[in-house]
Amino acid sequence: MNDEIGSKTVEMPGAGSAGPWLIEVGTPEGGLSVVLRAGERVVLGSGRDADVRLGDPAISHRHCALSAGVDRLAVEDLGSRNGTYVGAVRITRAEFVSDGGALVLGRSSVVVRGGLAEPPPVADPLPGLVGASLGMQRVAAEVRRHARTRAPILIQGESGTGKDVIARAIHQLSRRTGNYVPLNLSALPESLADAELFGHRRGAFTGAVQSRAGAFEIAHGGTLFLDEIADLTPAIQVKLLRVVEDGGVRPLGATNPLLVDVRIISASWAELEQRVTEERFRADLFHRLSTVVVRVPPLRQRKSDIPELCRVLLARIKPDVGDKRLTSGALSRLLSHSWPGNVRELSSALYRAAMATPGEEIGAVELSLPVAPALPRPARIGPRDARRLLDEHRKNVSAAARAAGVPRSTFRSWLARPESELADDEDAALAG
């Protein structure tokens, strides 16, 4: 079979049912997921004879093969032009255990996950949102399921994960005709929060020379996005609960409430349930706002989306930095980073690297990132690749082991193994 890249899941035919593996492929143009079971093998490449065809010009026609065992997945480079990388190591053969790991082919990434419990959902991508990874497929499926309802939605996720983009996508898909009104509550002084949310009438306080509509009134018939909802003061929480319950807004200085039709989407990086337990957030308001909860995965859990995110982010800064693209080594470096600042941190890192790159290709050396192990511990490479890595580090075992992300003792054991041992282990795994 030949499967073009796209936001979909391919289930490879085969008799095995134990130890399913999820293979998430990310290219600059999109993503693809493949489910492999024990005893199955898939060839990735850009040619028509590849099982999964990737539209990356830096990938060979038959680039590499993935073979699934019950408790491990073997990777074999098929003599590709630009190589197959696990972290900083260009490999001939390697294997992953159940925790999985990541590969780089050309300018594309392959994330391996073992122990797949159920087939991943398949959903059309959300407007404005980049990513076809398992985590983002789940987000898209959840959003599309509830977008056209009136139910309040709480978006939970770390800072920089794109909660505001998801909120805007919900509004677009809801077909509500009113305004989309975003309000960042963490940047709102407590003294102004009441007026910003509910508005005020002329003469309500000193300096109120004219009436002003609040966010609820402006969002009538549309959507109000309350970002960083956890930062609301107790007094404003009480007033917000009243609006959520009866749909009535009383501006400061007004005699009668205004009825508004507003869909509320709130977001928080903090776990609101924990805040409720600590009595820092009202339980009744939490239950009203969290009818639907959408959890956005951090970037470290959706690394197959990094190639496409990089293409989009580099295109965004092209007027400032010119036309730029990543080398395989640079992409490997990005995959090895934990990204505590998520997509926002990735955007800043790419800007700095692009500004430091004189040519069109951004290499690993231009990326200013904290030093991190380049090779996930679950991966194991063969003695030939270990010796090549040792040569690249001028016979310095410590430096080679650091690049591989393993202790020196483990790296020495790789060097000492017979050349055929890794292949024999793979054959035994696939036979079992």
Tab-separated table of C-alpha atoms in Angstrom:
chain	number	residue	atom	x	y	z
A	1	MET	CA	0.000	0.000	0.000
A	2	ASN	CA	1.063	3.630	-0.501
A	3	ASP	CA	-0.221	6.267	1.889
A	4	GLU	CA	0.327	9.948	1.146
A	5	ILE	CA	0.982	12.251	4.058
A	6	GLY	CA	-2.077	13.806	5.680
A	7	SER	CA	-4.002	14.058	8.935
A	8	LYS	CA	-5.183	10.482	9.170
A	9	THR	CA	-4.455	7.108	10.740
A	10	VAL	CA	-3.403	4.057	8.741
A	11	GLU	CA	-3.862	0.599	10.238
A	12	MET	CA	-1.390	-1.787	8.632
A	13	PRO	CA	-2.831	-5.236	7.824
A	14	GLY	CA	-1.415	-8.176	9.760
A	15	ALA	CA	-2.222	-11.130	11.978
A	16	GLY	CA	-0.505	-9.982	15.168
A	17	SER	CA	-2.522	-8.334	17.925
A	18	ALA	CA	-0.063	-8.016	20.830
A	19	GLY	CA	1.927	-4.921	21.669
A	20	PRO	CA	0.507	-2.382	19.178
A	21	TRP	CA	2.742	0.601	18.339
A	22	LEU	CA	1.660	4.064	17.277
A	23	ILE	CA	4.000	5.654	14.729
A	24	GLU	CA	3.407	9.421	14.441
A	25	VAL	CA	5.065	10.910	11.373
A	26	GLY	CA	5.405	14.670	11.130
A	27	THR	CA	6.576	16.509	8.015
A	28	PRO	CA	6.709	20.244	7.275
A	29	GLU	CA	3.432	19.817	5.376
A	30	GLY	CA	1.401	17.746	7.827
A	31	GLY	CA	1.160	14.548	9.841
A	32	LEU	CA	0.261	10.888	9.553
A	33	SER	CA	-0.221	8.091	12.091
A	34	VAL	CA	0.439	4.391	11.483
A	35	VAL	CA	-0.569	1.561	13.832
A	36	LEU	CA	1.796	-1.436	13.819
A	37	ARG	CA	1.252	-4.747	15.594
A	38	ALA	CA	3.786	-7.417	16.476
A	39	GLY	CA	5.198	-9.069	13.350
A	40	GLU	CA	4.361	-6.172	11.015
A	41	ARG	CA	6.858	-4.089	9.061
A	42	VAL	CA	6.459	-0.752	7.282
A	43	VAL	CA	8.834	1.115	4.942
A	44	LEU	CA	8.860	4.917	5.062
A	45	GLY	CA	10.062	6.890	2.055
A	46	SER	CA	9.238	9.357	-0.696
A	47	GLY	CA	8.934	6.822	-3.531
A	48	ARG	CA	5.939	4.940	-4.857
A	49	ASP	CA	7.291	1.633	-3.551
A	50	ALA	CA	7.307	2.864	0.075
A	51	ASP	CA	4.481	1.633	2.313
A	52	VAL	CA	4.025	5.136	3.735
A	53	ARG	CA	4.920	7.865	1.278
A	54	LEU	CA	6.192	11.163	2.662
A	55	GLY	CA	6.359	14.373	0.665
A	56	ASP	CA	9.730	15.483	2.032
A	57	PRO	CA	12.381	16.060	-0.682
A	58	ALA	CA	15.131	15.287	1.863
A	59	ILE	CA	13.804	11.724	2.297
A	60	SER	CA	14.981	8.856	0.050
A	61	HIS	CA	12.579	6.718	-1.997
A	62	ARG	CA	12.911	3.853	0.520
A	63	HIS	CA	14.370	5.598	3.524
A	64	CYS	CA	13.942	3.317	6.527
A	65	ALA	CA	11.954	0.339	7.786
A	66	LEU	CA	10.175	-0.093	11.122
A	67	SER	CA	9.578	-3.649	12.367
A	68	ALA	CA	7.301	-4.232	15.352
A	69	GLY	CA	7.922	-6.816	18.047
A	70	VAL	CA	5.874	-7.504	21.145
A	71	ASP	CA	8.098	-5.464	23.465
A	72	ARG	CA	10.334	-3.502	21.077
A	73	LEU	CA	10.375	-1.822	17.693
A	74	ALA	CA	13.383	-2.144	15.370
A	75	VAL	CA	14.512	0.648	13.019
A	76	GLU	CA	16.671	-0.039	9.965
A	77	ASP	CA	18.068	2.615	7.635
A	78	LEU	CA	17.753	1.367	4.039
A	79	GLY	CA	20.819	3.150	2.686
A	80	SER	CA	19.171	6.576	2.684
A	81	ARG	CA	21.011	9.565	1.227
A	82	ASN	CA	20.594	11.880	4.221
A	83	GLY	CA	20.482	9.280	6.969
A	84	THR	CA	18.200	8.278	9.823
A	85	TYR	CA	18.896	9.935	13.162
A	86	VAL	CA	18.060	9.027	16.737
A	87	GLY	CA	19.006	12.155	18.620
A	88	ALA	CA	22.567	13.080	17.618
A	89	VAL	CA	23.305	9.610	16.243
A	90	ARG	CA	23.046	8.669	12.577
A	91	ILE	CA	21.995	5.042	12.851
A	92	THR	CA	22.115	1.962	10.662
A	93	ARG	CA	19.983	-0.080	13.049
A	94	ALA	CA	18.376	0.784	16.371
A	95	GLU	CA	15.502	-0.346	18.537
A	96	PHE	CA	13.008	1.148	20.955
A	97	VAL	CA	11.362	-0.510	23.938
A	98	SER	CA	7.808	0.173	25.120
A	99	ASP	CA	8.466	3.782	26.213
A	100	GLY	CA	9.191	4.676	22.584
A	101	GLY	CA	11.252	7.597	21.297
A	102	ALA	CA	11.849	9.764	18.240
A	103	LEU	CA	13.633	9.584	14.852
A	104	VAL	CA	14.498	12.201	12.259
A	105	LEU	CA	14.318	11.510	8.509
A	106	GLY	CA	15.353	14.446	6.369
A	107	ARG	CA	13.254	17.344	7.651
A	108	SER	CA	10.583	15.072	9.137
A	109	SER	CA	10.131	13.459	12.529
A	110	VAL	CA	8.898	10.008	13.544
A	111	VAL	CA	7.643	9.576	17.110
A	112	VAL	CA	7.244	6.001	18.351
A	113	ARG	CA	4.808	5.111	21.147
A	114	GLY	CA	4.389	1.602	22.522
A	115	GLY	CA	1.441	-0.055	24.250
A	116	LEU	CA	-1.306	1.643	22.247
A	117	ALA	CA	-4.558	0.968	24.119
A	118	GLU	CA	-6.978	2.019	21.381
A	119	PRO	CA	-6.876	3.432	17.844
A	120	PRO	CA	-6.319	7.204	17.868
A	121	PRO	CA	-9.258	9.419	16.877
A	122	VAL	CA	-9.331	10.954	13.420
A	123	ALA	CA	-10.658	14.503	13.172
A	124	ASP	CA	-10.321	17.376	10.744
A	125	PRO	CA	-7.779	19.932	12.014
A	126	LEU	CA	-9.096	23.008	13.776
A	127	PRO	CA	-8.902	26.355	11.967
A	128	GLY	CA	-5.684	28.161	12.845
A	129	LEU	CA	-4.243	25.211	14.784
A	130	VAL	CA	-1.153	23.312	13.590
A	131	GLY	CA	-0.648	19.636	14.368
A	132	ALA	CA	-1.931	16.157	13.514
A	133	SER	CA	-0.375	14.296	16.465
A	134	LEU	CA	-2.408	11.946	18.646
A	135	GLY	CA	-2.819	14.666	21.281
A	136	MET	CA	-4.031	17.280	18.820
A	137	GLN	CA	-6.347	14.788	17.120
A	138	ARG	CA	-7.996	14.251	20.487
A	139	VAL	CA	-8.314	18.003	21.024
A	140	ALA	CA	-9.818	18.480	17.547
A	141	ALA	CA	-12.305	15.641	18.061
A	142	GLU	CA	-13.420	17.036	21.443
A	143	VAL	CA	-13.773	20.584	20.122
A	144	ARG	CA	-15.769	19.548	17.059
A	145	ARG	CA	-18.065	17.448	19.248
A	146	HIS	CA	-19.089	20.435	21.387
A	147	ALA	CA	-18.428	23.545	19.262
A	148	ARG	CA	-22.049	24.055	18.152
A	149	THR	CA	-23.576	23.532	21.592
A	150	ARG	CA	-24.143	26.238	24.218
A	151	ALA	CA	-22.127	24.391	26.881
A	152	PRO	CA	-19.376	26.381	28.647
A	153	ILE	CA	-15.911	25.037	27.829
A	154	LEU	CA	-12.842	25.073	30.060
A	155	ILE	CA	-9.503	24.773	28.235
A	156	GLN	CA	-6.691	23.485	30.453
A	157	GLY	CA	-3.054	23.559	29.373
A	158	GLU	CA	0.394	24.874	30.099
A	159	SER	CA	1.398	28.389	29.127
A	160	GLY	CA	2.278	28.669	25.443
A	161	THR	CA	0.238	25.673	24.228
A	162	GLY	CA	-2.225	27.722	22.151
A	163	LYS	CA	-5.334	27.846	24.345
A	164	ASP	CA	-6.325	31.166	22.786
A	165	VAL	CA	-6.088	29.677	19.278
A	166	ILE	CA	-8.369	26.812	20.320
A	167	ALA	CA	-10.890	29.232	21.832
A	168	ARG	CA	-11.025	31.222	18.596
A	169	ALA	CA	-11.474	27.980	16.616
A	170	ILE	CA	-14.414	27.015	18.847
A	171	HIS	CA	-16.060	30.358	18.114
A	172	GLN	CA	-15.517	29.938	14.357
A	173	LEU	CA	-17.017	26.443	14.394
A	174	SER	CA	-19.937	27.457	16.630
A	175	ARG	CA	-21.550	29.596	13.898
A	176	ARG	CA	-22.492	32.161	16.514
A	177	THR	CA	-22.994	35.492	14.763
A	178	GLY	CA	-21.911	37.781	17.602
A	179	ASN	CA	-18.436	39.000	18.462
A	180	TYR	CA	-15.525	36.940	19.735
A	181	VAL	CA	-14.260	38.873	22.761
A	182	PRO	CA	-10.987	37.743	24.406
A	183	LEU	CA	-10.139	39.024	27.890
A	184	ASN	CA	-6.887	38.198	29.710
A	185	LEU	CA	-7.816	38.284	33.373
A	186	SER	CA	-4.230	37.977	34.635
A	187	ALA	CA	-3.393	41.334	33.020
A	188	LEU	CA	-6.480	43.045	34.425
A	189	PRO	CA	-6.094	45.146	37.599
A	190	GLU	CA	-8.578	44.142	40.290
A	191	SER	CA	-9.963	47.686	40.411
A	192	LEU	CA	-10.933	47.502	36.713
A	193	ALA	CA	-12.129	43.893	36.492
A	194	ASP	CA	-15.736	44.686	37.437
A	195	ALA	CA	-16.103	47.431	34.824
A	196	GLU	CA	-14.262	45.474	32.111
A	197	LEU	CA	-16.487	42.430	32.524
A	198	PHE	CA	-19.862	44.007	33.272
A	199	GLY	CA	-19.552	47.635	32.108
A	200	HIS	CA	-20.692	50.803	33.853
A	201	ARG	CA	-23.140	53.651	33.485
A	202	ARG	CA	-22.341	57.327	33.334
A	203	GLY	CA	-21.726	58.738	36.805
A	204	ALA	CA	-21.276	55.296	38.412
A	205	PHE	CA	-17.956	56.442	39.892
A	206	THR	CA	-15.589	59.401	39.738
A	207	GLY	CA	-14.320	59.734	36.188
A	208	ALA	CA	-17.205	57.781	34.599
A	209	VAL	CA	-18.149	60.608	32.224
A	210	GLN	CA	-19.951	58.283	29.835
A	211	SER	CA	-21.451	54.796	29.856
A	212	ARG	CA	-19.307	51.900	28.720
A	213	ALA	CA	-20.332	48.390	27.651
A	214	GLY	CA	-18.556	45.506	29.373
A	215	ALA	CA	-17.164	42.358	27.769
A	216	PHE	CA	-20.421	40.435	28.286
A	217	GLU	CA	-22.486	43.097	26.541
A	218	ILE	CA	-20.011	43.369	23.642
A	219	ALA	CA	-20.010	39.555	23.241
A	220	HIS	CA	-23.843	39.321	23.120
A	221	GLY	CA	-24.750	36.675	20.543
A	222	GLY	CA	-21.131	35.546	20.386
A	223	THR	CA	-18.330	34.155	22.543
A	224	LEU	CA	-16.488	35.528	25.572
A	225	PHE	CA	-13.029	34.030	26.139
A	226	LEU	CA	-11.848	34.446	29.728
A	227	ASP	CA	-8.141	33.626	29.744
A	228	GLU	CA	-6.395	32.737	33.039
A	229	ILE	CA	-9.715	32.349	34.855
A	230	ALA	CA	-7.890	31.137	37.973
A	231	ASP	CA	-6.711	34.707	38.644
A	232	LEU	CA	-10.223	36.040	39.341
A	233	THR	CA	-10.725	37.568	42.788
A	234	PRO	CA	-13.376	36.010	45.080
A	235	ALA	CA	-15.657	39.056	44.691
A	236	ILE	CA	-15.636	38.880	40.887
A	237	GLN	CA	-16.117	35.094	41.046
A	238	VAL	CA	-19.426	35.659	42.858
A	239	LYS	CA	-20.639	38.141	40.204
A	240	LEU	CA	-19.507	35.891	37.347
A	241	LEU	CA	-21.407	32.947	38.869
A	242	ARG	CA	-24.585	35.024	38.887
A	243	VAL	CA	-24.174	35.873	35.188
A	244	VAL	CA	-23.481	32.266	34.263
A	245	GLU	CA	-26.551	31.061	36.152
A	246	ASP	CA	-29.199	33.546	35.018
A	247	GLY	CA	-27.690	35.306	31.979
A	248	GLY	CA	-28.180	38.727	33.532
A	249	VAL	CA	-25.449	41.392	33.680
A	250	ARG	CA	-25.765	44.416	35.949
A	251	PRO	CA	-23.362	47.197	34.888
A	252	LEU	CA	-22.022	49.440	37.652
A	253	GLY	CA	-24.542	52.182	38.339
A	254	ALA	CA	-27.373	50.393	36.493
A	255	THR	CA	-30.767	49.790	38.096
A	256	ASN	CA	-31.849	46.766	36.080
A	257	PRO	CA	-29.805	43.834	34.695
A	258	LEU	CA	-29.249	43.260	30.986
A	259	LEU	CA	-29.999	39.835	29.566
A	260	VAL	CA	-27.136	38.579	27.394
A	261	ASP	CA	-26.691	35.515	25.210
A	262	VAL	CA	-23.004	34.668	25.566
A	263	ARG	CA	-21.077	31.418	25.147
A	264	ILE	CA	-18.307	31.365	27.784
A	265	ILE	CA	-14.962	29.733	27.076
A	266	SER	CA	-12.460	29.940	29.915
A	267	ALA	CA	-8.834	28.866	30.085
A	268	SER	CA	-6.250	28.262	32.772
A	269	TRP	CA	-2.717	26.930	33.071
A	270	ALA	CA	-3.457	26.130	36.738
A	271	GLU	CA	-5.468	23.046	37.678
A	272	LEU	CA	-8.754	24.568	38.807
A	273	GLU	CA	-9.792	21.404	40.653
A	274	GLN	CA	-6.731	21.812	42.861
A	275	ARG	CA	-7.630	25.481	43.425
A	276	VAL	CA	-11.135	24.401	44.475
A	277	THR	CA	-9.649	21.904	46.951
A	278	GLU	CA	-7.468	24.675	48.346
A	279	GLU	CA	-10.580	26.933	48.564
A	280	ARG	CA	-8.980	29.461	46.224
A	281	PHE	CA	-11.683	29.056	43.581
A	282	ARG	CA	-15.418	28.611	44.058
A	283	ALA	CA	-16.553	25.029	43.496
A	284	ASP	CA	-19.969	26.092	42.149
A	285	LEU	CA	-18.371	28.407	39.573
A	286	PHE	CA	-15.879	25.715	38.575
A	287	HIS	CA	-18.684	23.221	37.922
A	288	ARG	CA	-20.574	25.807	35.855
A	289	LEU	CA	-17.568	26.653	33.699
A	290	SER	CA	-16.276	23.096	33.232
A	291	THR	CA	-19.283	21.445	31.582
A	292	VAL	CA	-16.789	20.493	28.861
A	293	VAL	CA	-13.059	20.283	29.593
A	294	VAL	CA	-10.519	20.339	26.763
A	295	ARG	CA	-6.973	19.453	27.809
A	296	VAL	CA	-4.242	20.734	25.496
A	297	PRO	CA	-1.086	18.569	25.478
A	298	PRO	CA	2.281	20.273	26.016
A	299	LEU	CA	4.707	20.339	23.091
A	300	ARG	CA	6.905	17.636	24.663
A	301	GLN	CA	3.964	15.229	24.219
A	302	ARG	CA	3.317	16.146	20.570
A	303	LYS	CA	6.786	16.293	19.050
A	304	SER	CA	5.644	14.907	15.708
A	305	ASP	CA	4.036	18.331	15.192
A	306	ILE	CA	7.373	20.157	15.428
A	307	PRO	CA	8.325	19.997	11.700
A	308	GLU	CA	5.038	21.573	10.613
A	309	LEU	CA	5.116	24.103	13.445
A	310	CYS	CA	8.638	25.105	12.370
A	311	ARG	CA	7.536	25.629	8.774
A	312	VAL	CA	4.620	27.829	9.866
A	313	LEU	CA	6.672	29.811	12.395
A	314	LEU	CA	9.580	30.348	9.985
A	315	ALA	CA	7.157	31.523	7.296
A	316	ARG	CA	5.715	33.998	9.792
A	317	ILE	CA	9.114	35.645	10.396
A	318	LYS	CA	10.307	35.394	6.774
A	319	PRO	CA	9.977	39.181	6.177
A	320	ASP	CA	12.530	39.720	8.991
A	321	VAL	CA	14.940	36.798	8.525
A	322	GLY	CA	14.508	35.633	4.928
A	323	ASP	CA	13.777	32.126	3.657
A	324	LYS	CA	15.041	29.551	6.212
A	325	ARG	CA	14.772	25.790	6.672
A	326	LEU	CA	16.074	23.269	9.197
A	327	THR	CA	18.766	20.637	8.728
A	328	SER	CA	18.265	17.109	10.071
A	329	GLY	CA	20.686	17.898	12.889
A	330	ALA	CA	18.725	21.007	13.880
A	331	LEU	CA	15.445	19.102	13.869
A	332	SER	CA	17.031	16.368	16.016
A	333	ARG	CA	18.087	19.031	18.484
A	334	LEU	CA	14.558	20.442	18.622
A	335	LEU	CA	13.100	16.975	19.234
A	336	SER	CA	15.514	16.368	22.122
A	337	HIS	CA	14.424	19.512	24.008
A	338	SER	CA	11.675	19.320	26.656
A	339	TRP	CA	10.044	22.695	25.697
A	340	PRO	CA	8.812	23.965	29.073
A	341	GLY	CA	7.629	27.129	27.286
A	342	ASN	CA	5.873	25.083	24.591
A	343	VAL	CA	5.094	26.634	21.179
A	344	ARG	CA	5.864	30.137	22.424
A	345	GLU	CA	9.377	28.992	23.388
A	346	LEU	CA	9.813	27.217	20.031
A	347	SER	CA	8.884	30.417	18.212
A	348	SER	CA	11.517	32.412	20.115
A	349	ALA	CA	14.192	29.744	19.593
A	350	LEU	CA	13.565	29.686	15.829
A	351	TYR	CA	13.737	33.470	15.592
A	352	ARG	CA	17.087	33.577	17.392
A	353	ALA	CA	18.471	30.745	15.246
A	354	ALA	CA	17.244	32.297	12.005
A	355	MET	CA	18.837	35.636	12.865
A	356	ALA	CA	22.140	33.858	13.629
A	357	THR	CA	22.119	31.872	10.345
A	358	PRO	CA	23.853	33.574	7.376
A	359	GLY	CA	22.553	31.086	4.804
A	360	GLU	CA	19.206	29.384	4.249
A	361	GLU	CA	19.792	26.265	6.380
A	362	ILE	CA	19.572	26.457	10.164
A	363	GLY	CA	21.985	23.952	11.708
A	364	ALA	CA	22.099	22.537	15.220
A	365	VAL	CA	24.907	24.928	16.132
A	366	GLU	CA	22.662	27.960	15.568
A	367	LEU	CA	20.029	26.734	18.047
A	368	SER	CA	20.465	28.322	21.448
A	369	LEU	CA	18.900	25.683	23.704
A	370	PRO	CA	19.811	24.199	27.093
A	371	VAL	CA	22.006	21.108	26.784
A	372	ALA	CA	19.873	17.976	26.915
A	373	PRO	CA	20.456	14.302	26.071
A	374	ALA	CA	19.939	13.856	22.351
A	375	LEU	CA	19.030	10.173	22.514
A	376	PRO	CA	16.053	8.933	24.560
A	377	ARG	CA	17.137	6.216	26.977
A	378	PRO	CA	14.758	3.549	25.567
A	379	ALA	CA	16.661	3.539	22.239
A	380	ARG	CA	19.552	1.142	21.661
A	381	ILE	CA	21.971	1.369	18.754
A	382	GLY	CA	24.292	-1.206	17.238
A	383	PRO	CA	28.094	-1.379	17.568
A	384	ARG	CA	28.710	0.018	14.065
A	385	ASP	CA	26.740	3.188	14.824
A	386	ALA	CA	28.316	3.428	18.265
A	387	ARG	CA	31.807	3.291	16.724
A	388	ARG	CA	30.865	5.940	14.157
A	389	LEU	CA	29.597	8.212	16.952
A	390	LEU	CA	32.847	7.588	18.847
A	391	ASP	CA	34.857	8.601	15.770
A	392	GLU	CA	32.791	11.787	15.438
A	393	HIS	CA	33.791	12.662	19.019
A	394	ARG	CA	37.512	11.961	18.472
A	395	LYS	CA	37.479	8.664	20.403
A	396	ASN	CA	36.196	10.415	23.547
A	397	VAL	CA	33.863	7.830	25.124
A	398	SER	CA	32.424	10.317	27.626
A	399	ALA	CA	31.522	12.824	24.903
A	400	ALA	CA	30.008	10.109	22.684
A	401	ALA	CA	27.979	8.721	25.591
A	402	ARG	CA	26.649	12.211	26.394
A	403	ALA	CA	25.603	12.667	22.757
A	404	ALA	CA	23.849	9.292	22.905
A	405	GLY	CA	22.157	10.166	26.203
A	406	VAL	CA	23.406	7.074	28.055
A	407	PRO	CA	25.983	6.307	30.786
A	408	ARG	CA	29.542	5.490	29.687
A	409	SER	CA	29.104	1.885	30.864
A	410	THR	CA	26.100	1.439	28.549
A	411	PHE	CA	27.935	3.017	25.628
A	412	ARG	CA	30.969	0.752	26.219
A	413	SER	CA	28.675	-2.287	26.201
A	414	TRP	CA	27.343	-1.206	22.791
A	415	LEU	CA	30.894	-0.991	21.459
A	416	ALA	CA	31.751	-4.451	22.785
A	417	ARG	CA	28.774	-6.271	21.277
A	418	PRO	CA	29.205	-8.453	18.167
A	419	GLU	CA	28.085	-6.695	14.981
A	420	SER	CA	25.308	-9.227	14.339
A	421	GLU	CA	23.860	-9.244	17.857
A	422	LEU	CA	21.352	-6.402	17.417
A	423	ALA	CA	20.017	-7.963	14.210
A	424	ASP	CA	19.722	-11.345	15.940
A	425	ASP	CA	17.808	-9.752	18.813
A	426	GLU	CA	15.425	-8.101	16.339
A	427	ASP	CA	14.766	-11.356	14.513
A	428	ALA	CA	14.049	-13.082	17.812
A	429	ALA	CA	11.642	-10.343	18.847
A	430	LEU	CA	9.735	-10.483	15.587
A	431	ALA	CA	9.563	-14.273	15.734
A	432	GLY	CA	8.199	-14.140	19.290
